Amino acid sequence: MGQFILRRSLASLIVLFLASIMVFLGIRALPGDPALVLAGESPDAATIAAIREQFGLDAPLPVQYANYVAQTFQGNLGISTKDRIPVADILVERLPVTLELTSLAILVGLAIGVSAGIASAVRRGRSTDYVATGLGLFGLSVPHFWLGLIAILVFAVKLRVLPASGFVGLGEDPVENVRRMVLPALVLGTGLSAVIMRQTRSALLGQLSADYVRTARSKGLSRSREIRHGLRNSLTTVVTVLGLQLGALISGAVVTEQIFVIPGFGKLTVDAVLSRNYPVIQGAVLVTVTGYVVVNLLVDITYAYLNPRLRLSGASE
Amino acid sequence: MSNPFNPPTIAGAAEAGSPEAAVLEPARRWRRLRQRFLRRRMAIIGLAFVLLFLLLALMGPLVAGDPSEQHFDAVLQGPSFAHPMGTDDLGRDVFARIAGGARVSLLAGVCSTALAMLVGVPVGLVAGFYRGWVDPIIMRLNDVMLAFPFLIFAVGLAAILGASLRNVIIALAVAQFPAVLRIARGEALMLREQDFLAGAIADGTRDAAIIARYVLPNSLNALIVQATVAIPAAIIGEATLSFLGLGVQPPTPSWGVMLTHAQPYLAQAPLLALFPGLAIALVTLGFNLLGDGLRDVLDPRSGR
């Protein structure tokens, strides 16, 4: 297990290294002077000089990259061109918001997805199954942002039970925070639940027809025990799916934040692109990619822990 | 493993080609596949949806009229005989814009998938066929691309290249690339071990000819199934990017742009948000149903 973790961590580090080069080169690929790009609109000469100095923009590219990495490790991600606030400070402020949203969405996705998946597998070929698989397919086909608009229309405009948009910090007013997070989390979690439902169903169906369950059944094991056995072995599938869906979840969070005007990471990134705030884009993309690679690594390790065959054979794919 | 183009099948599941493909003669095989397909009612419903939207995309302006024409006497109106889906805030016919949006949507979905296949299939087949030192390098580079969640990548690309339909197609193609590559590689890896290929290799047939004549045709089933998963994902991707303002720019009709415009009028004209969303949902549902059916027929072992 130790060797597996070491090898996977090393691979993740290489990926991060190459990804950081891509982010670094991205800004340099823009037409024009990178110092001007990083300084924003109508900068004064002193600002440009300071940026040129800080990132060593006159040096050759490899030196610039080394400089960029060193600055990043010191927590210096540049200055937002919009409000002259350090990018790192903005990211630290926005990150918890997105983490709250995605955590709630994962809870929603797991709660709906796993239970619907079990119900559908256990009642295979009956009406419960058809309704669940039908809704699952629908959930896969509907874009998040439309679901979000419809949710606003129904719950905020027509029924007036929940606010249409906006955000209140968890520390400021926990009750209001949850009230405003319900719709976004439901919208983001629904898409996830559709995928989890389909995978749970097919994994559990596979387990229930496996030889060991058939043997157990012939020995007189009750149906509920049978399902419990199958479920335990389907757990790896759910973990894998969660890992695979992480990217979709991050992408979904970007859109959800935009619709519900939640000041998280995704809204920050999109707003930065629309206002050409390159230091913020660079910082946000780098942090998102880093987080994504790290969480994927954790998922892989969890997966290996749950599935000893993979760990022992030493295969990572 | 980062984006909607990577269907959450467990690794290896979709990588099973049908060995009978190499055995049956083409005409008989085709007839058999068609019979098997026609027995699946849901798949046929899916195909019907896809054809309907294809027709709408091709015939759009003929049937529905000019999507940019403004009727100033009819702003934000409900459905009527003159405007079957009503008009938007600028007095434009919603049905005409839905038809125009179908064109943009299908163009983005099909072109990005084709582009990803054009590059990803050869690279994947070569990686799987040769293994050796080529394979690990390609797979590591693939991992780097997977390190970018789809939308984050597309957002970054929009920041660098600017927002347009062409750049949306590039972003969507790049996002699909890792999945295509993985599937093509898996097929090549598996086919390499088959007896009929070993025969060709022993014959001294050139590698390029083996890949083109044996490996590629036998990988087609899995690739077609992947395309039916990728196209609807790309359609949603285009709509999402356009919704965020990072894709197709107004006044070009796009379902995503239409939904952005509809948001401020949710209370006044909820139908404005209903139709574009329904269009996206129906066309993706159509592709998903069609894909499920094709998968059952072409790639029975992958299961669902």
Coordinates of C-alpha atoms in Angstrom, one line a residue:
Chain A
M1 CA 0.0 0.0 0.0
G2 CA 2.8 2.4 0.9
Q3 CA 4.5 1.8 -2.4
F4 CA 1.2 2.3 -4.3
I5 CA 0.6 5.7 -2.5
L6 CA 4.2 6.7 -3.2
R7 CA 4.0 5.9 -6.9
R8 CA 0.6 7.6 -7.4
S9 CA 1.8 10.7 -5.5
L10 CA 4.8 10.9 -7.8
A11 CA 2.6 10.6 -10.9
S12 CA 0.3 13.4 -9.5
L13 CA 3.3 15.6 -8.9
I14 CA 4.4 15.2 -12.5
V15 CA 0.9 16.0 -13.7
L16 CA 0.8 19.1 -11.5
F17 CA 4.2 20.2 -12.8
L18 CA 3.1 19.9 -16.4
A19 CA -0.2 21.5 -15.7
S20 CA 1.5 24.5 -14.0
I21 CA 3.6 24.9 -17.2
M22 CA 0.4 25.0 -19.2
V23 CA -1.1 27.7 -17.0
F24 CA 2.2 29.6 -17.0
L25 CA 2.4 29.5 -20.8
G26 CA -1.3 30.3 -21.2
I27 CA -0.7 33.9 -20.1
R28 CA 2.4 34.2 -22.2
A29 CA 0.5 32.9 -25.3
L30 CA -1.6 36.1 -25.2
P31 CA -0.7 38.6 -27.8
G32 CA 1.2 41.6 -26.4
D33 CA 3.4 42.3 -23.4
P34 CA 2.7 39.9 -20.5
A35 CA 3.4 42.8 -18.1
L36 CA 0.7 44.8 -19.7
V37 CA -1.7 41.8 -19.6
L38 CA -1.0 41.2 -15.9
A39 CA -1.3 44.9 -15.1
G40 CA -4.8 45.3 -16.5
E41 CA -6.3 48.3 -18.2
S42 CA -4.6 51.7 -18.3
P43 CA -1.8 50.9 -15.8
D44 CA 0.8 53.5 -14.8
A45 CA 4.5 53.0 -15.6
A46 CA 5.4 52.2 -12.0
T47 CA 2.9 49.3 -11.9
I48 CA 4.2 47.8 -15.1
A49 CA 7.8 48.1 -13.8
A50 CA 6.8 46.5 -10.5
I51 CA 5.2 43.6 -12.2
R52 CA 8.1 43.2 -14.6
E53 CA 10.4 43.2 -11.7
Q54 CA 8.3 40.8 -9.5
F55 CA 7.9 38.1 -12.2
G56 CA 11.3 38.8 -13.9
L57 CA 9.6 39.2 -17.2
D58 CA 12.8 40.2 -19.0
A59 CA 14.4 36.8 -18.2
P60 CA 14.3 33.8 -20.5
L61 CA 11.1 31.6 -20.2
P62 CA 12.6 28.8 -18.0
V63 CA 13.9 31.4 -15.5
Q64 CA 10.5 33.1 -15.6
Y65 CA 8.8 29.8 -14.9
A66 CA 11.1 29.1 -11.9
N67 CA 10.4 32.5 -10.7
Y68 CA 6.7 32.0 -11.1
V69 CA 6.8 28.7 -9.1
A70 CA 8.9 30.4 -6.3
Q71 CA 6.4 33.3 -6.1
T72 CA 3.5 30.8 -6.1
F73 CA 5.0 28.8 -3.2
Q74 CA 5.3 32.1 -1.3
G75 CA 1.6 32.6 -1.7
N76 CA 2.1 35.4 -4.2
L77 CA -0.2 35.0 -7.1
G78 CA -0.2 38.5 -8.4
I79 CA -2.6 41.4 -7.9
S80 CA -6.1 41.5 -9.2
T81 CA -6.3 44.1 -12.0
K82 CA -9.8 45.1 -11.1
D83 CA -9.5 46.1 -7.4
R84 CA -5.7 45.8 -6.7
I85 CA -6.3 43.2 -4.1
P86 CA -3.7 40.3 -3.9
V87 CA -5.1 37.3 -5.9
A88 CA -4.3 34.9 -3.0
D89 CA -6.5 36.9 -0.6
I90 CA -9.4 36.8 -3.0
L91 CA -9.0 33.0 -3.6
V92 CA -8.9 32.3 0.2
E93 CA -12.1 34.3 0.6
R94 CA -14.0 32.6 -2.2
L95 CA -12.8 29.0 -1.8
P96 CA -14.9 28.1 1.3
V97 CA -18.1 29.2 -0.5
T98 CA -17.5 26.7 -3.4
L99 CA -16.4 24.0 -1.0
E100 CA -19.7 24.4 1.0
L101 CA -21.7 24.3 -2.2
T102 CA -20.0 21.2 -3.6
S103 CA -20.0 19.3 -0.3
L104 CA -23.8 19.9 0.0
A105 CA -24.2 18.8 -3.6
I106 CA -22.3 15.6 -3.0
L107 CA -24.5 14.9 0.0
V108 CA -27.6 15.5 -2.1
G109 CA -26.2 13.4 -5.0
L110 CA -25.3 10.5 -2.7
A111 CA -28.6 10.5 -0.8
I112 CA -30.8 10.5 -3.9
G113 CA -28.4 8.5 -6.2
V114 CA -27.6 5.6 -3.9
S115 CA -31.1 5.1 -2.5
A116 CA -32.7 5.4 -6.0
G117 CA -30.0 3.0 -7.4
I118 CA -30.8 0.4 -4.7
A119 CA -34.5 0.7 -5.1
S120 CA -34.2 0.4 -8.8
A121 CA -31.9 -2.7 -8.7
V122 CA -33.9 -4.5 -6.0
R123 CA -37.2 -3.9 -7.9
R124 CA -35.7 -4.5 -11.3
G125 CA -38.2 -4.6 -14.1
R126 CA -41.0 -3.1 -11.9
S127 CA -42.5 0.3 -11.9
T128 CA -40.1 1.7 -9.3
D129 CA -37.2 0.7 -11.6
Y130 CA -38.8 2.3 -14.7
V131 CA -39.5 5.6 -12.8
A132 CA -36.0 5.7 -11.3
T133 CA -34.1 4.8 -14.6
G134 CA -36.3 7.2 -16.5
L135 CA -35.6 10.1 -14.1
G136 CA -31.9 9.1 -14.2
L137 CA -31.8 9.4 -17.9
F138 CA -33.7 12.7 -17.7
G139 CA -31.2 13.9 -15.1
L140 CA -28.3 13.1 -17.4
S141 CA -29.9 14.9 -20.4
V142 CA -30.9 18.1 -18.6
P143 CA -28.2 20.9 -18.3
H144 CA -27.7 22.2 -14.8
F145 CA -28.3 25.8 -15.7
W146 CA -31.8 25.1 -17.1
L147 CA -32.7 23.1 -14.0
G148 CA -31.5 26.1 -12.0
L149 CA -33.7 28.5 -13.9
I150 CA -36.7 26.2 -13.5
A151 CA -36.0 25.8 -9.8
I152 CA -35.8 29.6 -9.4
L153 CA -39.1 29.9 -11.4
V154 CA -40.9 27.4 -9.2
F155 CA -39.5 27.9 -5.7
A156 CA -38.7 31.6 -5.8
V157 CA -41.0 33.2 -8.4
K158 CA -44.2 31.1 -8.1
L159 CA -44.1 29.6 -4.6
R160 CA -42.0 32.2 -3.0
V161 CA -40.6 29.8 -0.4
L162 CA -36.9 30.2 -1.1
P163 CA -34.8 33.2 -2.3
A164 CA -33.9 33.3 -6.0
S165 CA -30.3 34.2 -5.6
G166 CA -27.6 35.7 -3.4
F167 CA -25.4 34.5 -0.6
V168 CA -25.0 35.0 3.1
G169 CA -21.9 33.7 4.9
L170 CA -22.2 30.7 7.2
G171 CA -20.5 32.7 9.9
E172 CA -22.9 35.7 9.5
D173 CA -26.2 33.9 9.6
P174 CA -26.2 30.1 9.5
V175 CA -30.0 29.7 9.0
E176 CA -30.1 32.2 6.1
N177 CA -26.9 30.6 4.6
V178 CA -28.6 27.2 4.5
R179 CA -31.9 28.7 3.1
R180 CA -29.9 30.3 0.2
M181 CA -27.9 27.1 -0.4
V182 CA -30.8 24.7 -0.7
L183 CA -31.7 25.4 -4.3
P184 CA -28.1 25.6 -5.6
A185 CA -27.1 22.4 -3.8
L186 CA -30.2 20.6 -5.1
V187 CA -29.6 21.7 -8.6
L188 CA -25.9 20.8 -8.6
G189 CA -26.6 17.5 -6.7
T190 CA -29.4 16.3 -9.0
G191 CA -27.1 15.8 -12.0
L192 CA -24.7 14.0 -9.8
S193 CA -27.4 11.8 -8.4
A194 CA -28.5 10.7 -11.9
V195 CA -25.0 9.3 -12.6
I196 CA -24.6 7.7 -9.1
M197 CA -28.1 6.2 -9.5
R198 CA -27.3 4.5 -12.8
Q199 CA -23.9 3.2 -11.6
T200 CA -25.2 2.0 -8.3
R201 CA -28.0 0.2 -10.0
S202 CA -25.8 -1.6 -12.5
A203 CA -23.1 -2.4 -9.9
L204 CA -25.7 -3.8 -7.5
L205 CA -27.4 -5.8 -10.2
G206 CA -24.0 -7.3 -11.2
Q207 CA -23.3 -8.2 -7.6
L208 CA -26.8 -9.7 -7.0
S209 CA -26.3 -12.1 -9.9
A210 CA -22.8 -13.0 -8.9
D211 CA -22.0 -16.6 -7.9
Y212 CA -21.3 -15.8 -4.3
V213 CA -24.7 -14.2 -3.8
R214 CA -26.4 -17.1 -5.6
T215 CA -24.6 -19.5 -3.3
A216 CA -25.6 -17.5 -0.3
R217 CA -29.2 -17.5 -1.5
S218 CA -29.3 -21.2 -2.0
K219 CA -28.1 -21.5 1.6
G220 CA -31.2 -19.7 2.7
L221 CA -29.8 -16.1 3.2
S222 CA -32.6 -13.5 3.6
R223 CA -33.1 -11.0 0.7
S224 CA -32.1 -8.1 2.9
R225 CA -28.8 -9.7 3.9
E226 CA -28.2 -10.6 0.3
I227 CA -28.6 -7.0 -0.7
R228 CA -26.4 -5.9 2.1
H229 CA -23.6 -8.2 0.8
G230 CA -24.0 -6.9 -2.7
L231 CA -24.1 -3.3 -1.5
R232 CA -20.8 -3.6 0.3
N233 CA -19.1 -4.8 -2.9
S234 CA -20.8 -2.1 -5.0
L235 CA -19.3 0.6 -2.7
T236 CA -16.1 0.8 -4.8
T237 CA -18.2 1.7 -7.8
V238 CA -19.8 4.6 -6.0
V239 CA -16.3 5.9 -4.9
T240 CA -15.0 5.6 -8.4
V241 CA -18.0 7.4 -9.9
L242 CA -17.6 10.2 -7.3
G243 CA -14.0 10.5 -8.4
L244 CA -14.9 10.5 -12.1
Q245 CA -17.6 13.0 -11.5
L246 CA -15.5 15.4 -9.6
G247 CA -14.6 17.4 -12.8
A248 CA -18.2 17.6 -13.8
L249 CA -19.0 18.8 -10.3
I250 CA -16.4 21.6 -10.5
S251 CA -17.8 22.6 -13.9
G252 CA -21.3 22.4 -12.6
A253 CA -20.4 24.6 -9.6
V254 CA -19.1 27.3 -12.0
V255 CA -22.5 27.4 -13.7
T256 CA -24.6 27.1 -10.5
E257 CA -22.7 29.9 -8.9
Q258 CA -23.3 32.1 -11.9
I259 CA -27.1 31.4 -11.9
F260 CA -27.6 31.9 -8.2
V261 CA -25.1 34.7 -7.9
I262 CA -23.0 32.9 -5.3
P263 CA -19.6 34.5 -4.8
G264 CA -17.5 31.4 -5.1
F265 CA -14.6 30.2 -7.2
G266 CA -16.5 29.5 -10.3
K267 CA -18.2 32.9 -10.5
L268 CA -14.9 34.5 -9.7
T269 CA -13.3 32.7 -12.7
V270 CA -16.0 33.5 -15.2
D271 CA -16.2 37.1 -14.1
A272 CA -12.4 37.4 -14.4
V273 CA -12.5 36.0 -17.9
L274 CA -15.3 38.4 -18.9
S275 CA -13.3 41.4 -17.5
R276 CA -9.9 40.1 -18.7
N277 CA -8.5 40.0 -15.2
Y278 CA -5.7 37.6 -16.0
P279 CA -3.9 37.4 -12.7
V280 CA -7.1 36.1 -11.1
I281 CA -7.8 33.7 -14.0
Q282 CA -4.3 32.3 -13.7
G283 CA -4.5 31.9 -9.9
A284 CA -8.0 30.4 -9.9
V285 CA -7.2 27.9 -12.6
L286 CA -4.0 26.9 -10.9
V287 CA -5.7 26.4 -7.5
T288 CA -8.6 24.5 -9.1
V289 CA -6.3 22.1 -11.0
T290 CA -4.2 21.5 -7.9
G291 CA -7.2 20.8 -5.8
Y292 CA -8.6 18.5 -8.5
V293 CA -5.4 16.5 -8.9
V294 CA -5.0 16.1 -5.1
V295 CA -8.6 15.0 -4.6
N296 CA -8.3 12.5 -7.5
L297 CA -5.2 11.1 -5.8
L298 CA -7.1 10.7 -2.6
V299 CA -9.9 9.0 -4.5
D300 CA -7.4 6.6 -6.1
I301 CA -5.9 5.8 -2.7
T302 CA -9.4 5.2 -1.2
Y303 CA -10.2 3.0 -4.1
A304 CA -7.1 0.9 -3.7
Y305 CA -7.9 0.6 0.0
L306 CA -11.4 -0.6 -0.7
N307 CA -10.3 -2.9 -3.5
P308 CA -7.2 -5.0 -2.4
R309 CA -6.9 -6.7 -5.8
L310 CA -5.9 -3.4 -7.4
R311 CA -3.5 -2.6 -4.6
L312 CA -1.8 -6.0 -4.8
S313 CA -1.6 -6.3 -8.5
G314 CA 0.1 -2.8 -8.5
A315 CA -2.0 -1.6 -11.4
S316 CA -3.2 2.0 -11.3
E317 CA -5.5 1.8 -14.2
Chain B
M1 CA -11.5 11.4 -15.8
S2 CA -12.4 14.9 -15.6
N3 CA -15.3 15.8 -17.8
P4 CA -18.7 14.8 -19.2
F5 CA -17.1 13.1 -22.2
N6 CA -15.7 10.4 -19.9
P7 CA -18.7 8.3 -19.4
P8 CA -18.5 6.8 -15.9
T9 CA -18.2 3.3 -17.0
I10 CA -15.7 1.4 -14.9
A11 CA -12.3 1.2 -16.6
G12 CA -12.2 -1.5 -19.3
A13 CA -15.9 -2.0 -19.5
A14 CA -16.4 -0.1 -22.7
E15 CA -13.2 -1.4 -24.2
A16 CA -14.6 -4.7 -25.3
G17 CA -14.9 -5.1 -29.1
S18 CA -17.1 -7.8 -30.5
P19 CA -14.9 -10.6 -31.8
E20 CA -17.7 -11.7 -34.3
A21 CA -17.0 -8.4 -36.1
A22 CA -14.0 -10.1 -37.7
V23 CA -15.9 -13.2 -38.6
L24 CA -19.2 -12.2 -40.2
E25 CA -19.3 -10.9 -43.7
P26 CA -20.3 -7.2 -43.9
A27 CA -23.8 -7.5 -45.5
R28 CA -25.0 -10.2 -43.1
R29 CA -23.5 -8.5 -40.1
W30 CA -25.2 -5.2 -41.0
R31 CA -28.6 -6.9 -41.4
R32 CA -28.3 -8.6 -38.1
L33 CA -27.3 -5.4 -36.3
R34 CA -30.2 -3.6 -37.9
Q35 CA -32.6 -6.2 -36.8
R36 CA -31.3 -6.1 -33.3
F37 CA -31.5 -2.3 -33.3
L38 CA -35.1 -2.2 -34.6
R39 CA -36.2 -4.3 -31.7
R40 CA -35.3 -1.5 -29.3
R41 CA -38.2 0.9 -29.0
M42 CA -36.4 3.5 -26.8
A43 CA -33.5 3.6 -29.2
I44 CA -35.9 4.3 -32.1
I45 CA -37.5 7.1 -30.1
G46 CA -34.0 8.5 -29.6
L47 CA -33.2 8.3 -33.2
A48 CA -36.5 10.1 -34.1
F49 CA -35.6 13.0 -31.7
V50 CA -32.1 13.2 -33.2
L51 CA -33.5 13.2 -36.8
L52 CA -36.1 15.8 -35.8
F53 CA -33.5 18.2 -34.6
L54 CA -31.3 17.5 -37.6
L55 CA -34.2 18.4 -39.9
L56 CA -34.8 21.5 -37.9
A57 CA -31.2 22.5 -38.1
L58 CA -31.0 21.9 -41.9
M59 CA -34.4 23.4 -42.8
G60 CA -34.6 26.0 -39.9
P61 CA -34.9 29.3 -41.7
L62 CA -37.2 27.8 -44.4
V63 CA -39.7 26.5 -41.8
A64 CA -39.3 29.0 -39.0
G65 CA -38.1 32.2 -40.6
D66 CA -35.3 34.5 -39.9
P67 CA -34.1 34.2 -36.3
S68 CA -32.8 37.7 -36.1
E69 CA -35.8 39.5 -37.5
Q70 CA -37.4 41.8 -34.8
H71 CA -41.1 42.3 -34.6
F72 CA -41.4 45.5 -32.5
D73 CA -45.1 45.3 -32.2
A74 CA -44.8 41.9 -30.6
V75 CA -42.3 41.9 -27.7
L76 CA -42.3 39.2 -25.0
Q77 CA -45.5 37.7 -26.3
G78 CA -46.9 34.2 -25.5
P79 CA -47.4 31.5 -28.1
S80 CA -49.7 32.5 -31.0
F81 CA -50.4 31.5 -34.5
A82 CA -47.8 33.9 -36.0
H83 CA -45.2 32.9 -33.3
P84 CA -45.8 29.3 -32.1
M85 CA -43.4 29.7 -29.2
G86 CA -43.9 33.4 -28.7
T87 CA -41.4 36.2 -29.0
D88 CA -38.4 37.3 -26.9
D89 CA -37.5 40.6 -25.2
L90 CA -36.4 42.0 -28.6
G91 CA -39.5 40.8 -30.5
R92 CA -37.7 37.9 -32.2
D93 CA -39.5 34.7 -33.0
V94 CA -38.6 32.1 -30.4
F95 CA -39.3 29.2 -32.7
A96 CA -37.0 30.6 -35.4
R97 CA -34.3 31.0 -32.7
I98 CA -34.8 27.5 -31.5
A99 CA -34.3 26.2 -35.1
G100 CA -31.2 28.4 -35.5
G101 CA -29.9 27.2 -32.2
A102 CA -30.3 23.6 -33.3
R103 CA -27.9 24.3 -36.1
V104 CA -25.3 25.8 -33.7
S105 CA -25.8 23.0 -31.2
L106 CA -25.5 20.1 -33.6
L107 CA -22.6 21.8 -35.4
A108 CA -20.7 22.2 -32.1
G109 CA -21.6 18.6 -31.0
V110 CA -20.7 16.8 -34.2
C111 CA -17.7 18.9 -35.2
S112 CA -16.0 18.8 -31.9
T113 CA -16.5 15.0 -31.7
A114 CA -15.2 14.5 -35.2
L115 CA -12.2 16.6 -34.5
A116 CA -11.4 14.7 -31.2
M117 CA -11.8 11.4 -33.1
L118 CA -9.6 12.6 -36.0
V119 CA -6.7 13.3 -33.7
G120 CA -7.5 10.9 -30.8
V121 CA -8.1 7.7 -32.7
P122 CA -4.8 7.5 -34.5
V123 CA -2.8 8.5 -31.5
G124 CA -4.7 6.0 -29.3
L125 CA -4.4 3.2 -31.7
V126 CA -0.6 3.8 -32.1
A127 CA -0.1 4.0 -28.3
G128 CA -2.0 0.7 -27.8
F129 CA -0.5 -1.1 -30.8
Y130 CA 3.1 -0.3 -30.1
R131 CA 3.1 0.0 -26.3
G132 CA 6.9 0.2 -25.5
W133 CA 8.1 3.7 -24.8
V134 CA 5.3 5.5 -26.9
D135 CA 2.5 4.4 -24.7
P136 CA 3.6 5.7 -21.3
I137 CA 4.5 9.1 -22.7
I138 CA 1.1 9.5 -24.4
M139 CA -0.7 8.3 -21.3
R140 CA 1.2 10.8 -19.1
L141 CA 0.3 13.7 -21.4
N142 CA -3.2 12.4 -21.4
D143 CA -3.2 12.6 -17.6
V144 CA -2.1 16.3 -17.8
M145 CA -5.1 17.0 -20.0
L146 CA -7.3 15.2 -17.5
A147 CA -6.0 17.4 -14.8
F148 CA -8.2 20.3 -16.1
P149 CA -11.9 20.0 -15.4
F150 CA -13.7 20.6 -18.7
L151 CA -15.2 23.9 -17.9
I152 CA -12.0 25.3 -16.3
F153 CA -10.1 24.3 -19.4
A154 CA -12.7 25.9 -21.7
V155 CA -12.8 29.0 -19.6
G156 CA -9.0 29.3 -19.8
L157 CA -9.2 28.8 -23.5
A158 CA -11.9 31.4 -23.9
A159 CA -9.6 33.8 -21.9
I160 CA -6.7 33.2 -24.3
L161 CA -8.4 32.8 -27.7
G162 CA -11.6 34.8 -27.1
A163 CA -15.2 33.6 -27.1
S164 CA -16.6 32.3 -30.4
L165 CA -18.2 29.2 -31.9
R166 CA -14.9 28.1 -33.4
N167 CA -13.2 28.3 -30.0
V168 CA -16.0 26.4 -28.4
I169 CA -15.6 23.6 -30.8
I170 CA -11.8 23.5 -30.2
A171 CA -12.3 23.5 -26.4
L172 CA -15.0 20.7 -26.6
A173 CA -12.7 18.7 -28.9
V174 CA -9.8 19.0 -26.6
A175 CA -12.0 18.0 -23.7
Q176 CA -13.2 14.9 -25.5
F177 CA -9.7 13.9 -26.6
P178 CA -8.6 11.9 -23.5
A179 CA -11.7 9.7 -23.5
V180 CA -11.3 9.0 -27.3
L181 CA -7.7 8.3 -26.9
R182 CA -8.3 5.9 -23.9
I183 CA -10.9 3.9 -25.8
A184 CA -8.9 3.7 -29.0
R185 CA -5.8 2.6 -27.0
G186 CA -7.8 0.0 -25.1
E187 CA -9.2 -1.5 -28.3
A188 CA -5.7 -1.7 -29.9
L189 CA -4.3 -3.3 -26.7
M190 CA -7.0 -5.9 -26.8
L191 CA -7.0 -6.6 -30.5
R192 CA -3.2 -7.0 -30.6
E193 CA -3.6 -10.2 -28.6
Q194 CA -6.2 -11.7 -31.0
D195 CA -5.2 -14.6 -33.2
F196 CA -6.1 -13.0 -36.6
L197 CA -3.9 -10.1 -35.9
A198 CA -1.0 -12.3 -34.8
G199 CA -1.4 -14.0 -38.2
A200 CA -1.1 -10.7 -40.0
I201 CA 1.9 -9.6 -37.9
A202 CA 3.6 -12.9 -38.7
D203 CA 2.9 -12.5 -42.4
G204 CA 5.1 -9.4 -42.4
T205 CA 2.2 -7.0 -43.2
R206 CA 3.3 -3.4 -42.6
D207 CA 2.2 -2.0 -39.2
A208 CA 0.3 0.9 -40.8
A209 CA -1.6 -1.5 -42.9
I210 CA -2.5 -3.7 -40.0
I211 CA -3.7 -0.7 -38.0
A212 CA -5.8 0.6 -40.9
R213 CA -7.1 -2.7 -42.2
Y214 CA -7.7 -4.7 -39.0
V215 CA -7.3 -2.6 -35.8
L216 CA -9.4 0.4 -36.8
P217 CA -12.4 -1.4 -38.3
N218 CA -12.6 -3.6 -35.3
S219 CA -12.5 -0.6 -32.9
L220 CA -15.3 1.2 -34.7
N221 CA -18.1 -0.3 -32.5
A222 CA -16.6 1.1 -29.3
L223 CA -15.8 4.4 -31.0
I224 CA -19.4 4.8 -32.4
V225 CA -20.8 4.2 -28.9
Q226 CA -18.3 6.8 -27.5
A227 CA -19.5 9.3 -30.1
T228 CA -23.1 8.9 -29.1
V229 CA -22.0 9.7 -25.5
A230 CA -19.8 12.5 -26.5
I231 CA -22.1 14.4 -28.9
P232 CA -24.8 15.1 -26.3
A233 CA -22.2 16.0 -23.7
A234 CA -20.7 18.5 -26.2
I235 CA -24.1 19.9 -27.0
I236 CA -24.6 20.6 -23.2
G237 CA -21.0 21.9 -23.2
E238 CA -21.7 24.4 -25.9
A239 CA -25.0 25.6 -24.3
T240 CA -23.2 25.9 -21.0
L241 CA -20.3 28.0 -22.4
S242 CA -22.7 30.2 -24.4
F243 CA -24.9 30.6 -21.3
L244 CA -21.8 31.9 -19.4
G245 CA -21.1 34.3 -22.2
L246 CA -17.9 32.4 -23.1
G247 CA -19.2 30.7 -26.2
V248 CA -21.4 31.7 -29.2
Q249 CA -21.9 35.4 -29.1
P250 CA -25.3 37.1 -29.7
P251 CA -27.0 37.8 -32.0
T252 CA -26.2 34.2 -33.3
P253 CA -29.0 32.1 -31.9
S254 CA -27.8 29.6 -29.4
W255 CA -29.9 27.8 -26.8
G256 CA -27.4 28.8 -24.1
V257 CA -27.5 32.5 -25.1
M258 CA -31.3 32.3 -25.2
L259 CA -31.4 31.0 -21.6
T260 CA -29.1 33.9 -20.5
H261 CA -31.6 36.3 -22.0
A262 CA -34.5 34.5 -20.5
Q263 CA -33.2 34.7 -16.9
P264 CA -34.2 38.4 -16.2
Y265 CA -37.7 37.7 -17.6
L266 CA -38.4 34.6 -15.5
A267 CA -41.4 36.1 -13.7
Q268 CA -42.8 37.9 -16.8
A269 CA -42.2 35.3 -19.5
P270 CA -41.3 31.9 -18.1
L271 CA -41.9 30.2 -21.4
L272 CA -38.8 32.0 -22.7
A273 CA -36.7 29.9 -20.4
L274 CA -38.7 26.7 -21.0
F275 CA -38.3 26.2 -24.8
P276 CA -34.5 26.4 -25.1
G277 CA -34.1 24.1 -22.1
L278 CA -36.6 21.6 -23.5
A279 CA -34.7 21.7 -26.8
I280 CA -31.4 20.9 -25.1
A281 CA -33.0 18.2 -22.9
L282 CA -34.8 16.5 -25.9
V283 CA -31.8 16.5 -28.2
T284 CA -29.5 15.1 -25.5
L285 CA -32.1 12.6 -24.4
G286 CA -32.4 11.6 -28.0
F287 CA -28.7 11.0 -28.4
N288 CA -28.5 9.2 -25.0
L289 CA -31.4 6.8 -25.9
L290 CA -29.8 6.2 -29.3
G291 CA -26.5 5.6 -27.7
D292 CA -27.9 3.2 -25.1
G293 CA -29.5 1.2 -28.0
L294 CA -26.4 1.3 -30.1
R295 CA -24.3 0.1 -27.2
D296 CA -26.6 -2.8 -26.6
V297 CA -26.4 -3.7 -30.3
L298 CA -22.7 -2.9 -31.1
D299 CA -21.0 -3.5 -27.9
P300 CA -23.1 -5.9 -25.9
R301 CA -20.5 -6.8 -23.3
S302 CA -20.1 -3.2 -22.0
G303 CA -23.5 -3.4 -20.3
R304 CA -25.1 -0.5 -18.5

